């Protein structure tokens, strides 16, 4: 069977391209649809269907643009109610793509409309199953992302639906079936995903905690919900964009891909506009526009933008490394941030040449931090709770980066403090947000905990109750 996984690491997302006898299908496409059209063209194939496993929360799908450009039919599973023309499949309905057959299997749990797609080859033999966010490698989809959780529809009830879907619809399938999930490690749509992005169903039955044969419904629900944490703030907004529709990526690019001279850029930087600097953290630390926020393009850029800026309608002005303008705008659009107004032509050098001021963040090496370290030092650890629990600087305060907007009151305002993460990326993001909010008393520790561990600074894995978040 000719099926290709198209994996995008920065958002840990997998789309799929299937082709047979001049016909093709795309599953869970990204916002930029050109690569799918090019693949089909290279195969002399017509894209016939666009299959969506559910209304995605972590990214804006490319279904509308792809359908408009190719005439393909958008397919959702049972109970889906999109605000645009689509085919709503019934449970068990089959679709022909060349010599292949795709069978819709309704698997509610992650969301009510969640649907997997069983792939059958030209001999009608089961080859694989595209599981969306129902089943990952090593995990299953979180049940708290439905658009409207209510007293009638709770995460516990969705977890119960997922228990049934897995046991009644997925686990009875053959062990040699290949599992093709929509996400891998790093996605916020689950909590324990493997770095592997495919596996056999048989191996998942042996290794995936959620597929234990002797597991009760209550045990499944408890393990699934334990340690889940809150979903990123932008998730509900992405769901609504996927349900109701959105502007075409061509339109977004036309609006945002504008080079603005420094004076125009400065004039547009009003109170309701966020200046987003996507250069390397070392460049931002040394010199940046006062009040700007750093989220570097080289990291998990789009998810951090969504988690920290939160409002997808936020107007943005961009400071971008030369040559990465289109990439930056595209990656913002993947998570629904369609309102970039343009970017600074000539970068920070042009800003300075126009006579405008710059700011910086005090930053020191791990060795310098070690030389200054004492028990009285205030240290803020920006890593996730699990990272912190594994090992951390003794007595450090854990404020995970994704909580900084809601836990800012815990950051000391009247004393100097040191902030670090694992490798140096997240701490600069946190420092930039704090600085934009009026905090000027922080010192960034370069290279993060990786660097600190190579010094004499005392570390521990003990977590006192007040530090648990």
Coordinates of C-alpha atoms in Angstrom, one line a residue, residues 13-16 25-33 36 49-67 72-82 84-89 95 102-107 110-118 130-134 182-183 238-239 241-243 246:
X13 CA 2.0 16.4 13.9
X14 CA 1.6 13.7 11.3
X15 CA -0.4 14.1 8.1
X16 CA -0.8 11.2 5.6
X25 CA -6.4 11.1 -0.2
X26 CA -4.9 13.4 2.5
X27 CA -5.5 12.8 6.2
X28 CA -5.3 15.7 8.7
X29 CA -3.5 18.1 6.4
X30 CA -1.5 21.1 7.7
X31 CA -2.4 24.7 6.8
X32 CA 0.1 24.9 4.0
X33 CA -1.4 22.6 1.3
X36 CA 0.2 17.7 -0.9
X49 CA -10.8 13.0 -0.4
X50 CA -9.6 15.0 2.6
X51 CA -10.2 12.9 5.7
X52 CA -10.3 14.6 9.1
X53 CA -10.0 12.5 12.2
X54 CA -11.6 15.2 14.4
X55 CA -11.7 18.9 15.0
X56 CA -8.1 19.5 15.9
X57 CA -7.2 21.7 18.9
X58 CA -3.5 22.1 18.5
X59 CA -3.3 23.2 14.9
X60 CA -5.5 24.7 12.2
X61 CA -6.0 22.1 9.5
X62 CA -5.6 22.8 5.8
X63 CA -8.9 21.1 4.8
X64 CA -10.6 24.2 3.5
X65 CA -7.7 25.5 1.4
X66 CA -7.0 22.1 0.0
X67 CA -10.7 21.5 -0.9
X72 CA -11.6 17.2 -3.1
X73 CA -14.4 16.2 -0.7
X74 CA -13.9 16.9 3.0
X75 CA -14.9 13.9 5.2
X76 CA -15.6 13.9 8.9
X77 CA -16.9 11.1 11.2
X78 CA -20.3 10.8 12.8
X79 CA -21.7 13.6 14.9
X80 CA -19.4 16.3 13.4
X81 CA -21.2 19.5 12.6
X82 CA -18.8 21.7 10.6
X84 CA -18.9 24.4 5.8
X85 CA -19.7 21.7 3.2
X86 CA -18.4 18.3 4.1
X87 CA -19.4 14.7 3.9
X88 CA -20.3 13.3 7.4
X89 CA -19.5 9.6 7.3
X95 CA -14.6 5.1 0.5
X102 CA -10.8 3.5 3.5
X103 CA -13.3 2.5 6.2
X104 CA -14.5 5.1 8.8
X105 CA -14.6 3.8 12.4
X106 CA -16.3 6.1 14.9
X107 CA -14.1 6.2 18.0
X110 CA -10.8 12.2 22.6
X111 CA -13.7 14.2 21.1
X112 CA -17.3 13.1 20.3
X113 CA -16.7 13.1 16.5
X114 CA -13.2 11.4 16.7
X115 CA -13.0 8.8 13.9
X116 CA -10.2 6.4 12.8
X117 CA -9.7 5.3 9.2
X118 CA -9.0 1.7 8.5
X130 CA -5.0 6.2 10.9
X131 CA -5.9 6.8 14.5
X132 CA -5.9 10.6 14.8
X133 CA -5.8 11.4 18.5
X134 CA -7.6 8.3 19.6
X182 CA -1.6 12.1 14.3
X183 CA 1.0 13.1 16.9
X238 CA -8.1 26.4 17.1
X239 CA -11.1 24.1 17.5
X241 CA -11.4 27.8 13.5
X242 CA -11.5 24.2 12.4
X243 CA -15.2 24.0 12.9
X246 CA -10.8 30.6 8.5

